[in-house]
Amino acid sequence: MKKFSQRMGYTPVRDVLQTTEVTPDLRNTLWNVVLTYMRERQYFSEGPWGMSPAISAFAYTLWHDHLKLPVDEIPSADGISRVLKDTILKGTWLQVYDLLEAIVTVLSDRHLDDSLNEVLERELAGYRLVGRQFVAITQEVEVSAIETALAEPKASGATKHLRTALILLSDRTAPDYRNSIKESISAVESAARILTDDEKATLGQALNLLESSGQIHKALQKGFSALYGYTNDSQGIRHAMLEEPTLTAADAKFFLISCSAFVSYLISRLPPQKAG
């Protein structure tokens, strides 16, 4: 069930697209992936002669090369597990990513990398593992583009569509990427109608009118017409389809960011009398 703040669209963008934080949901799921992986390989199990060679080698490398802690203070298997868990669940967001990067580097297992990336994508984290290093996939300028458009007072209709797109994208239990993309495109359509003063114009018609009247550059008109065509053709997102397209969080996020920026641009083109 969605939280009230999510249903009403008031969840901050920076909480949705996690760039400088790690939410409790993300922390828990990341730890679950690590714990499951380690348990399946009996890393946290101890026999009558102490820790297994696998956990001993893992802990030594982690303590010596990454944590920079005395190796003669490496705890038992249970203690190692507690150190990892406490850092992932309670550490700063930087400590969480530092530790996870160290873990995947030591273990060097693509299955673990893929499992972590699945969680990061599902929870809309701003980073992914590439070559066992975390790289940013959500830049500050992208977050700012959404925030600026959502705060635009001159385009309440467009803002409503963008908030809905954000809610659909950020639903961690049942994200609706297809309808999120529809709402993002509808936001541009709404803003274009304001600029053309034609409440019945489709986005394609509005873009053509804006280009022919010199209000937007032909390259912009062509670019967004192509995106509109992608969502609006017989097999597109805006029509019923015999077979659902394969859409991901990345698709929906791309449209949300691009459409947010274009909405702000279109509103900036309003003449002074209309802008007031």
PDB file of C-alpha atoms in Angstrom:
ATOM      1  CA  MET A   1       0.000   0.000   0.000  1.00  0.00           C
ATOM      2  CA  LYS A   2       1.316   3.444  -0.909  1.00  0.00           C
ATOM      3  CA  LYS A   3       2.133   5.951   1.802  1.00  0.00           C
ATOM      4  CA  PHE A   4      -0.002   9.091   2.024  1.00  0.00           C
ATOM      5  CA  SER A   5       2.927  11.249   0.915  1.00  0.00           C
ATOM      6  CA  GLN A   6       3.357   9.077  -2.175  1.00  0.00           C
ATOM      7  CA  ARG A   7      -0.342   9.081  -3.059  1.00  0.00           C
ATOM      8  CA  MET A   8      -0.511  12.852  -2.745  1.00  0.00           C
ATOM      9  CA  GLY A   9       2.711  13.366  -4.674  1.00  0.00           C
ATOM     10  CA  TYR A  10       4.569  15.136  -1.890  1.00  0.00           C
ATOM     11  CA  THR A  11       7.450  12.683  -1.548  1.00  0.00           C
ATOM     12  CA  PRO A  12      10.538  14.808  -2.343  1.00  0.00           C
ATOM     13  CA  VAL A  13      12.298  14.014  -5.599  1.00  0.00           C
ATOM     14  CA  ARG A  14      15.574  13.530  -3.744  1.00  0.00           C
ATOM     15  CA  ASP A  15      13.922  10.831  -1.632  1.00  0.00           C
ATOM     16  CA  VAL A  16      12.641   9.097  -4.757  1.00  0.00           C
ATOM     17  CA  LEU A  17      15.854   9.251  -6.756  1.00  0.00           C
ATOM     18  CA  GLN A  18      18.325   8.323  -4.044  1.00  0.00           C
ATOM     19  CA  THR A  19      21.559  10.212  -4.608  1.00  0.00           C
ATOM     20  CA  THR A  20      22.889  11.257  -1.192  1.00  0.00           C
ATOM     21  CA  GLU A  21      21.012   8.876   1.048  1.00  0.00           C
ATOM     22  CA  VAL A  22      20.126   5.218   1.458  1.00  0.00           C
ATOM     23  CA  THR A  23      16.571   4.660   2.624  1.00  0.00           C
ATOM     24  CA  PRO A  24      15.703   1.955   5.191  1.00  0.00           C
ATOM     25  CA  ASP A  25      14.036  -0.100   2.432  1.00  0.00           C
ATOM     26  CA  LEU A  26      17.174   0.032   0.295  1.00  0.00           C
ATOM     27  CA  ARG A  27      19.438  -0.755   3.254  1.00  0.00           C
ATOM     28  CA  ASN A  28      17.388  -3.782   4.238  1.00  0.00           C
ATOM     29  CA  THR A  29      17.198  -5.205   0.743  1.00  0.00           C
ATOM     30  CA  LEU A  30      20.916  -4.666   0.116  1.00  0.00           C
ATOM     31  CA  TRP A  31      21.739  -6.473   3.352  1.00  0.00           C
ATOM     32  CA  ASN A  32      19.341  -9.291   2.466  1.00  0.00           C
ATOM     33  CA  VAL A  33      21.169  -9.806  -0.834  1.00  0.00           C
ATOM     34  CA  VAL A  34      24.575  -9.919   0.877  1.00  0.00           C
ATOM     35  CA  LEU A  35      23.344 -12.161   3.694  1.00  0.00           C
ATOM     36  CA  THR A  36      21.617 -14.601   1.342  1.00  0.00           C
ATOM     37  CA  TYR A  37      24.689 -14.807  -0.884  1.00  0.00           C
ATOM     38  CA  MET A  38      27.039 -15.429   2.048  1.00  0.00           C
ATOM     39  CA  ARG A  39      24.755 -17.961   3.741  1.00  0.00           C
ATOM     40  CA  GLU A  40      24.236 -19.954   0.566  1.00  0.00           C
ATOM     41  CA  ARG A  41      27.997 -20.338   0.346  1.00  0.00           C
ATOM     42  CA  GLN A  42      28.310 -21.025   4.081  1.00  0.00           C
ATOM     43  CA  TYR A  43      30.544 -18.007   4.631  1.00  0.00           C
ATOM     44  CA  PHE A  44      29.076 -17.361   8.057  1.00  0.00           C
ATOM     45  CA  SER A  45      29.220 -20.987   9.216  1.00  0.00           C
ATOM     46  CA  GLU A  46      31.847 -22.264  11.653  1.00  0.00           C
ATOM     47  CA  GLY A  47      32.899 -25.877  12.012  1.00  0.00           C
ATOM     48  CA  PRO A  48      34.645 -27.591  14.934  1.00  0.00           C
ATOM     49  CA  TRP A  49      37.954 -26.070  13.792  1.00  0.00           C
ATOM     50  CA  GLY A  50      36.702 -22.510  13.515  1.00  0.00           C
ATOM     51  CA  MET A  51      35.995 -20.445  10.434  1.00  0.00           C
ATOM     52  CA  SER A  52      36.052 -21.976   6.983  1.00  0.00           C
ATOM     53  CA  PRO A  53      38.974 -21.114   4.696  1.00  0.00           C
ATOM     54  CA  ALA A  54      36.574 -19.156   2.488  1.00  0.00           C
ATOM     55  CA  ILE A  55      35.395 -16.757   5.203  1.00  0.00           C
ATOM     56  CA  SER A  56      38.918 -16.468   6.607  1.00  0.00           C
ATOM     57  CA  ALA A  57      40.328 -15.417   3.230  1.00  0.00           C
ATOM     58  CA  PHE A  58      37.406 -13.050   2.633  1.00  0.00           C
ATOM     59  CA  ALA A  59      37.746 -11.423   6.059  1.00  0.00           C
ATOM     60  CA  TYR A  60      41.532 -11.061   5.836  1.00  0.00           C
ATOM     61  CA  THR A  61      41.360  -9.302   2.460  1.00  0.00           C
ATOM     62  CA  LEU A  62      38.454  -7.108   3.547  1.00  0.00           C
ATOM     63  CA  TRP A  63      40.098  -6.111   6.842  1.00  0.00           C
ATOM     64  CA  HIS A  64      43.598  -5.618   5.398  1.00  0.00           C
ATOM     65  CA  ASP A  65      42.963  -4.084   1.969  1.00  0.00           C
ATOM     66  CA  HIS A  66      39.673  -2.241   2.377  1.00  0.00           C
ATOM     67  CA  LEU A  67      38.688  -1.592   5.986  1.00  0.00           C
ATOM     68  CA  LYS A  68      42.327  -0.993   6.971  1.00  0.00           C
ATOM     69  CA  LEU A  69      41.791  -2.643  10.354  1.00  0.00           C
ATOM     70  CA  PRO A  70      44.176  -4.898  12.345  1.00  0.00           C
ATOM     71  CA  VAL A  71      43.841  -8.428  10.995  1.00  0.00           C
ATOM     72  CA  ASP A  72      44.551  -9.884  14.449  1.00  0.00           C
ATOM     73  CA  GLU A  73      41.250  -8.338  15.558  1.00  0.00           C
ATOM     74  CA  ILE A  74      39.105 -10.097  12.947  1.00  0.00           C
ATOM     75  CA  PRO A  75      36.098 -11.459  14.866  1.00  0.00           C
ATOM     76  CA  SER A  76      34.333 -14.783  14.500  1.00  0.00           C
ATOM     77  CA  ALA A  77      32.057 -15.514  11.554  1.00  0.00           C
ATOM     78  CA  ASP A  78      29.113 -14.130  13.537  1.00  0.00           C
ATOM     79  CA  GLY A  79      31.155 -11.046  14.383  1.00  0.00           C
ATOM     80  CA  ILE A  80      32.037 -10.491  10.731  1.00  0.00           C
ATOM     81  CA  SER A  81      28.377 -10.734   9.862  1.00  0.00           C
ATOM     82  CA  ARG A  82      27.506  -8.134  12.513  1.00  0.00           C
ATOM     83  CA  VAL A  83      30.144  -5.701  11.231  1.00  0.00           C
ATOM     84  CA  LEU A  84      28.770  -5.938   7.692  1.00  0.00           C
ATOM     85  CA  LYS A  85      25.160  -5.690   8.837  1.00  0.00           C
ATOM     86  CA  ASP A  86      25.752  -2.717  11.146  1.00  0.00           C
ATOM     87  CA  THR A  87      27.528  -0.778   8.399  1.00  0.00           C
ATOM     88  CA  ILE A  88      24.872  -1.443   5.752  1.00  0.00           C
ATOM     89  CA  LEU A  89      21.929  -0.773   8.077  1.00  0.00           C
ATOM     90  CA  LYS A  90      23.372   2.052  10.192  1.00  0.00           C
ATOM     91  CA  GLY A  91      26.349   3.572   8.377  1.00  0.00           C
ATOM     92  CA  THR A  92      26.309   6.748   6.335  1.00  0.00           C
ATOM     93  CA  TRP A  93      25.298   6.410   2.702  1.00  0.00           C
ATOM     94  CA  LEU A  94      28.963   6.744   1.724  1.00  0.00           C
ATOM     95  CA  GLN A  95      29.993   3.986   4.142  1.00  0.00           C
ATOM     96  CA  VAL A  96      27.311   1.702   2.700  1.00  0.00           C
ATOM     97  CA  TYR A  97      28.560   2.094  -0.865  1.00  0.00           C
ATOM     98  CA  ASP A  98      32.223   1.886   0.217  1.00  0.00           C
ATOM     99  CA  LEU A  99      31.599  -1.406   1.993  1.00  0.00           C
ATOM    100  CA  LEU A 100      29.508  -2.924  -0.789  1.00  0.00           C
ATOM    101  CA  GLU A 101      32.132  -1.972  -3.342  1.00  0.00           C
ATOM    102  CA  ALA A 102      34.776  -3.639  -1.167  1.00  0.00           C
ATOM    103  CA  ILE A 103      32.663  -6.789  -0.762  1.00  0.00           C
ATOM    104  CA  VAL A 104      32.034  -7.256  -4.479  1.00  0.00           C
ATOM    105  CA  THR A 105      35.697  -6.581  -5.228  1.00  0.00           C
ATOM    106  CA  VAL A 106      36.824  -9.295  -2.800  1.00  0.00           C
ATOM    107  CA  LEU A 107      34.211 -11.857  -3.828  1.00  0.00           C
ATOM    108  CA  SER A 108      34.396 -11.162  -7.605  1.00  0.00           C
ATOM    109  CA  ASP A 109      31.102 -12.857  -8.445  1.00  0.00           C
ATOM    110  CA  ARG A 110      28.911 -11.527 -11.259  1.00  0.00           C
ATOM    111  CA  HIS A 111      25.834 -13.106  -9.678  1.00  0.00           C
ATOM    112  CA  LEU A 112      26.242 -10.943  -6.587  1.00  0.00           C
ATOM    113  CA  ASP A 113      26.844  -7.850  -8.716  1.00  0.00           C
ATOM    114  CA  ASP A 114      23.679  -8.508 -10.709  1.00  0.00           C
ATOM    115  CA  SER A 115      21.602  -9.143  -7.585  1.00  0.00           C
ATOM    116  CA  LEU A 116      22.742  -5.876  -6.028  1.00  0.00           C
ATOM    117  CA  ASN A 117      22.063  -3.954  -9.244  1.00  0.00           C
ATOM    118  CA  GLU A 118      18.542  -5.385  -9.402  1.00  0.00           C
ATOM    119  CA  VAL A 119      17.844  -4.015  -5.927  1.00  0.00           C
ATOM    120  CA  LEU A 120      19.441  -0.646  -6.727  1.00  0.00           C
ATOM    121  CA  GLU A 121      17.286  -0.289  -9.844  1.00  0.00           C
ATOM    122  CA  ARG A 122      14.078  -1.362  -8.106  1.00  0.00           C
ATOM    123  CA  GLU A 123      14.619   1.083  -5.250  1.00  0.00           C
ATOM    124  CA  LEU A 124      15.605   3.904  -7.651  1.00  0.00           C
ATOM    125  CA  ALA A 125      19.063   4.324  -6.195  1.00  0.00           C
ATOM    126  CA  GLY A 126      21.293   6.790  -7.988  1.00  0.00           C
ATOM    127  CA  TYR A 127      24.164   4.328  -8.488  1.00  0.00           C
ATOM    128  CA  ARG A 128      24.930   1.030 -10.240  1.00  0.00           C
ATOM    129  CA  LEU A 129      27.823  -1.393 -10.143  1.00  0.00           C
ATOM    130  CA  VAL A 130      29.890  -1.174 -13.325  1.00  0.00           C
ATOM    131  CA  GLY A 131      33.130  -3.113 -13.329  1.00  0.00           C
ATOM    132  CA  ARG A 132      32.692  -3.597  -9.556  1.00  0.00           C
ATOM    133  CA  GLN A 133      32.668   0.139  -8.966  1.00  0.00           C
ATOM    134  CA  PHE A 134      29.629   2.263  -8.226  1.00  0.00           C
ATOM    135  CA  VAL A 135      28.914   4.904 -10.850  1.00  0.00           C
ATOM    136  CA  ALA A 136      26.289   7.643 -10.697  1.00  0.00           C
ATOM    137  CA  ILE A 137      23.305   7.189 -12.975  1.00  0.00           C
ATOM    138  CA  THR A 138      21.352  10.136 -11.530  1.00  0.00           C
ATOM    139  CA  GLN A 139      23.098  13.478 -11.791  1.00  0.00           C
ATOM    140  CA  GLU A 140      22.338  16.589  -9.760  1.00  0.00           C
ATOM    141  CA  VAL A 141      21.178  18.404 -12.886  1.00  0.00           C
ATOM    142  CA  GLU A 142      18.604  15.656 -13.553  1.00  0.00           C
ATOM    143  CA  VAL A 143      17.113  15.898 -10.063  1.00  0.00           C
ATOM    144  CA  SER A 144      17.086  19.686 -10.353  1.00  0.00           C
ATOM    145  CA  ALA A 145      15.194  19.505 -13.662  1.00  0.00           C
ATOM    146  CA  ILE A 146      12.348  17.575 -12.046  1.00  0.00           C
ATOM    147  CA  GLU A 147      12.234  19.789  -8.958  1.00  0.00           C
ATOM    148  CA  THR A 148      12.132  22.956 -11.069  1.00  0.00           C
ATOM    149  CA  ALA A 149       9.259  21.702 -13.198  1.00  0.00           C
ATOM    150  CA  LEU A 150       7.285  20.493 -10.174  1.00  0.00           C
ATOM    151  CA  ALA A 151       7.577  23.965  -8.640  1.00  0.00           C
ATOM    152  CA  GLU A 152       6.402  25.754 -11.814  1.00  0.00           C
ATOM    153  CA  PRO A 153       3.378  27.893 -10.791  1.00  0.00           C
ATOM    154  CA  LYS A 154       2.329  28.785 -14.356  1.00  0.00           C
ATOM    155  CA  ALA A 155       1.602  25.216 -15.456  1.00  0.00           C
ATOM    156  CA  SER A 156      -0.535  23.498 -12.854  1.00  0.00           C
ATOM    157  CA  GLY A 157      -1.835  20.953 -15.374  1.00  0.00           C
ATOM    158  CA  ALA A 158       1.661  19.957 -16.451  1.00  0.00           C
ATOM    159  CA  THR A 159       2.820  19.835 -12.840  1.00  0.00           C
ATOM    160  CA  LYS A 160      -0.035  17.493 -11.959  1.00  0.00           C
ATOM    161  CA  HIS A 161       0.976  15.118 -14.751  1.00  0.00           C
ATOM    162  CA  LEU A 162       4.623  15.185 -13.643  1.00  0.00           C
ATOM    163  CA  ARG A 163       3.686  14.462 -10.024  1.00  0.00           C
ATOM    164  CA  THR A 164       1.614  11.503 -11.182  1.00  0.00           C
ATOM    165  CA  ALA A 165       4.501  10.273 -13.338  1.00  0.00           C
ATOM    166  CA  LEU A 166       6.800  10.509 -10.325  1.00  0.00           C
ATOM    167  CA  ILE A 167       4.365   8.609  -8.105  1.00  0.00           C
ATOM    168  CA  LEU A 168       3.966   5.823 -10.675  1.00  0.00           C
ATOM    169  CA  LEU A 169       7.730   5.559 -11.127  1.00  0.00           C
ATOM    170  CA  SER A 170       8.521   5.638  -7.409  1.00  0.00           C
ATOM    171  CA  ASP A 171       6.035   2.983  -6.294  1.00  0.00           C
ATOM    172  CA  ARG A 172       8.579   0.474  -4.973  1.00  0.00           C
ATOM    173  CA  THR A 173       6.087  -2.407  -4.747  1.00  0.00           C
ATOM    174  CA  ALA A 174       4.288  -2.049  -8.091  1.00  0.00           C
ATOM    175  CA  PRO A 175       5.904   0.587 -10.340  1.00  0.00           C
ATOM    176  CA  ASP A 176       3.921   1.450 -13.472  1.00  0.00           C
ATOM    177  CA  TYR A 177       6.517   2.513 -16.014  1.00  0.00           C
ATOM    178  CA  ARG A 178       4.156   2.606 -18.968  1.00  0.00           C
ATOM    179  CA  ASN A 179       1.691   5.001 -17.362  1.00  0.00           C
ATOM    180  CA  SER A 180       4.510   7.036 -15.840  1.00  0.00           C
ATOM    181  CA  ILE A 181       5.811   7.680 -19.361  1.00  0.00           C
ATOM    182  CA  LYS A 182       2.282   8.570 -20.529  1.00  0.00           C
ATOM    183  CA  GLU A 183       1.971  11.142 -17.758  1.00  0.00           C
ATOM    184  CA  SER A 184       5.380  12.648 -18.548  1.00  0.00           C
ATOM    185  CA  ILE A 185       4.418  13.126 -22.193  1.00  0.00           C
ATOM    186  CA  SER A 186       1.025  14.496 -21.138  1.00  0.00           C
ATOM    187  CA  ALA A 187       2.841  17.114 -19.056  1.00  0.00           C
ATOM    188  CA  VAL A 188       4.630  18.391 -22.166  1.00  0.00           C
ATOM    189  CA  GLU A 189       1.345  18.363 -24.069  1.00  0.00           C
ATOM    190  CA  SER A 190      -0.290  20.426 -21.327  1.00  0.00           C
ATOM    191  CA  ALA A 191       2.532  22.990 -21.323  1.00  0.00           C
ATOM    192  CA  ALA A 192       2.507  23.194 -25.139  1.00  0.00           C
ATOM    193  CA  ARG A 193      -1.229  23.890 -25.088  1.00  0.00           C
ATOM    194  CA  ILE A 194      -0.641  26.835 -22.744  1.00  0.00           C
ATOM    195  CA  LEU A 195       1.987  28.281 -25.064  1.00  0.00           C
ATOM    196  CA  THR A 196      -0.170  27.834 -28.191  1.00  0.00           C
ATOM    197  CA  ASP A 197      -3.349  28.891 -26.401  1.00  0.00           C
ATOM    198  CA  ASP A 198      -5.102  25.854 -27.866  1.00  0.00           C
ATOM    199  CA  GLU A 199      -6.611  23.541 -25.252  1.00  0.00           C
ATOM    200  CA  LYS A 200      -7.570  20.930 -27.853  1.00  0.00           C
ATOM    201  CA  ALA A 201      -4.251  20.598 -29.664  1.00  0.00           C
ATOM    202  CA  THR A 202      -2.415  17.314 -29.548  1.00  0.00           C
ATOM    203  CA  LEU A 203       1.253  17.484 -28.679  1.00  0.00           C
ATOM    204  CA  GLY A 204       2.191  16.898 -32.306  1.00  0.00           C
ATOM    205  CA  GLN A 205      -0.052  19.722 -33.490  1.00  0.00           C
ATOM    206  CA  ALA A 206       1.162  22.073 -30.762  1.00  0.00           C
ATOM    207  CA  LEU A 207       4.839  21.371 -31.505  1.00  0.00           C
ATOM    208  CA  ASN A 208       4.295  22.029 -35.222  1.00  0.00           C
ATOM    209  CA  LEU A 209       2.568  25.315 -34.437  1.00  0.00           C
ATOM    210  CA  LEU A 210       5.310  26.392 -32.020  1.00  0.00           C
ATOM    211  CA  GLU A 211       7.997  25.612 -34.576  1.00  0.00           C
ATOM    212  CA  SER A 212       6.239  27.334 -37.467  1.00  0.00           C
ATOM    213  CA  SER A 213       5.690  30.461 -35.356  1.00  0.00           C
ATOM    214  CA  GLY A 214       9.357  30.534 -34.359  1.00  0.00           C
ATOM    215  CA  GLN A 215       8.724  29.886 -30.661  1.00  0.00           C
ATOM    216  CA  ILE A 216      10.877  26.775 -30.561  1.00  0.00           C
ATOM    217  CA  HIS A 217      13.751  25.579 -32.723  1.00  0.00           C
ATOM    218  CA  LYS A 218      13.023  22.999 -35.409  1.00  0.00           C
ATOM    219  CA  ALA A 219      15.511  20.579 -33.809  1.00  0.00           C
ATOM    220  CA  LEU A 220      13.544  20.643 -30.563  1.00  0.00           C
ATOM    221  CA  GLN A 221      10.304  20.189 -32.447  1.00  0.00           C
ATOM    222  CA  LYS A 222      11.715  17.184 -34.287  1.00  0.00           C
ATOM    223  CA  GLY A 223      13.186  15.657 -31.142  1.00  0.00           C
ATOM    224  CA  PHE A 224      10.029  15.780 -29.073  1.00  0.00           C
ATOM    225  CA  SER A 225       7.880  14.861 -32.052  1.00  0.00           C
ATOM    226  CA  ALA A 226       9.958  11.681 -32.303  1.00  0.00           C
ATOM    227  CA  LEU A 227       9.428  10.924 -28.610  1.00  0.00           C
ATOM    228  CA  TYR A 228       5.725  11.653 -29.005  1.00  0.00           C
ATOM    229  CA  GLY A 229       5.603   9.329 -32.003  1.00  0.00           C
ATOM    230  CA  TYR A 230       7.262   6.577 -29.953  1.00  0.00           C
ATOM    231  CA  THR A 231       4.497   6.799 -27.355  1.00  0.00           C
ATOM    232  CA  ASN A 232       1.631   7.410 -29.748  1.00  0.00           C
ATOM    233  CA  ASP A 233       1.962   5.046 -32.719  1.00  0.00           C
ATOM    234  CA  SER A 234      -0.170   1.917 -33.126  1.00  0.00           C
ATOM    235  CA  GLN A 235       2.187  -0.116 -30.971  1.00  0.00           C
ATOM    236  CA  GLY A 236       3.107   2.742 -28.642  1.00  0.00           C
ATOM    237  CA  ILE A 237       2.686   3.381 -24.963  1.00  0.00           C
ATOM    238  CA  ARG A 238      -0.481   5.434 -25.284  1.00  0.00           C
ATOM    239  CA  HIS A 239      -2.448   2.718 -27.084  1.00  0.00           C
ATOM    240  CA  ALA A 240      -3.759  -0.666 -26.074  1.00  0.00           C
ATOM    241  CA  MET A 241      -1.344  -3.313 -27.245  1.00  0.00           C
ATOM    242  CA  LEU A 242      -1.574  -7.000 -27.885  1.00  0.00           C
ATOM    243  CA  GLU A 243       1.750  -7.387 -26.148  1.00  0.00           C
ATOM    244  CA  GLU A 244       3.210  -5.096 -23.467  1.00  0.00           C
ATOM    245  CA  PRO A 245       6.530  -3.485 -24.394  1.00  0.00           C
ATOM    246  CA  THR A 246       9.540  -4.159 -22.232  1.00  0.00           C
ATOM    247  CA  LEU A 247       9.851  -1.008 -20.161  1.00  0.00           C
ATOM    248  CA  THR A 248      12.199  -0.374 -17.264  1.00  0.00           C
ATOM    249  CA  ALA A 249      12.771   2.221 -14.559  1.00  0.00           C
ATOM    250  CA  ALA A 250      15.456   3.705 -16.804  1.00  0.00           C
ATOM    251  CA  ASP A 251      12.888   4.295 -19.582  1.00  0.00           C
ATOM    252  CA  ALA A 252      10.437   5.998 -17.230  1.00  0.00           C
ATOM    253  CA  LYS A 253      13.164   8.057 -15.565  1.00  0.00           C
ATOM    254  CA  PHE A 254      14.468   9.231 -18.945  1.00  0.00           C
ATOM    255  CA  PHE A 255      11.023  10.482 -19.947  1.00  0.00           C
ATOM    256  CA  LEU A 256      10.396  12.095 -16.555  1.00  0.00           C
ATOM    257  CA  ILE A 257      13.685  14.011 -16.646  1.00  0.00           C
ATOM    258  CA  SER A 258      13.452  14.967 -20.330  1.00  0.00           C
ATOM    259  CA  CYS A 259       9.829  16.030 -20.140  1.00  0.00           C
ATOM    260  CA  SER A 260      10.385  17.976 -16.905  1.00  0.00           C
ATOM    261  CA  ALA A 261      13.169  19.963 -18.543  1.00  0.00           C
ATOM    262  CA  PHE A 262      11.079  20.602 -21.659  1.00  0.00           C
ATOM    263  CA  VAL A 263       8.063  21.726 -19.617  1.00  0.00           C
ATOM    264  CA  SER A 264      10.246  24.307 -17.853  1.00  0.00           C
ATOM    265  CA  TYR A 265      11.641  25.419 -21.208  1.00  0.00           C
ATOM    266  CA  LEU A 266       8.179  25.822 -22.761  1.00  0.00           C
ATOM    267  CA  ILE A 267       6.870  27.814 -19.807  1.00  0.00           C
ATOM    268  CA  SER A 268       9.930  30.075 -20.030  1.00  0.00           C
ATOM    269  CA  ARG A 269       8.808  30.944 -23.588  1.00  0.00           C
ATOM    270  CA  LEU A 270       5.497  32.423 -22.392  1.00  0.00           C
ATOM    271  CA  PRO A 271       5.152  36.123 -23.274  1.00  0.00           C
ATOM    272  CA  PRO A 272       5.203  38.496 -20.262  1.00  0.00           C
ATOM    273  CA  GLN A 273       1.458  39.134 -20.330  1.00  0.00           C
ATOM    274  CA  LYS A 274       0.750  35.395 -20.251  1.00  0.00           C
ATOM    275  CA  ALA A 275       3.482  34.606 -17.733  1.00  0.00           C
ATOM    276  CA  GLY A 276       1.973  37.016 -15.262  1.00  0.00           C
TER     277      GLY A 276
END
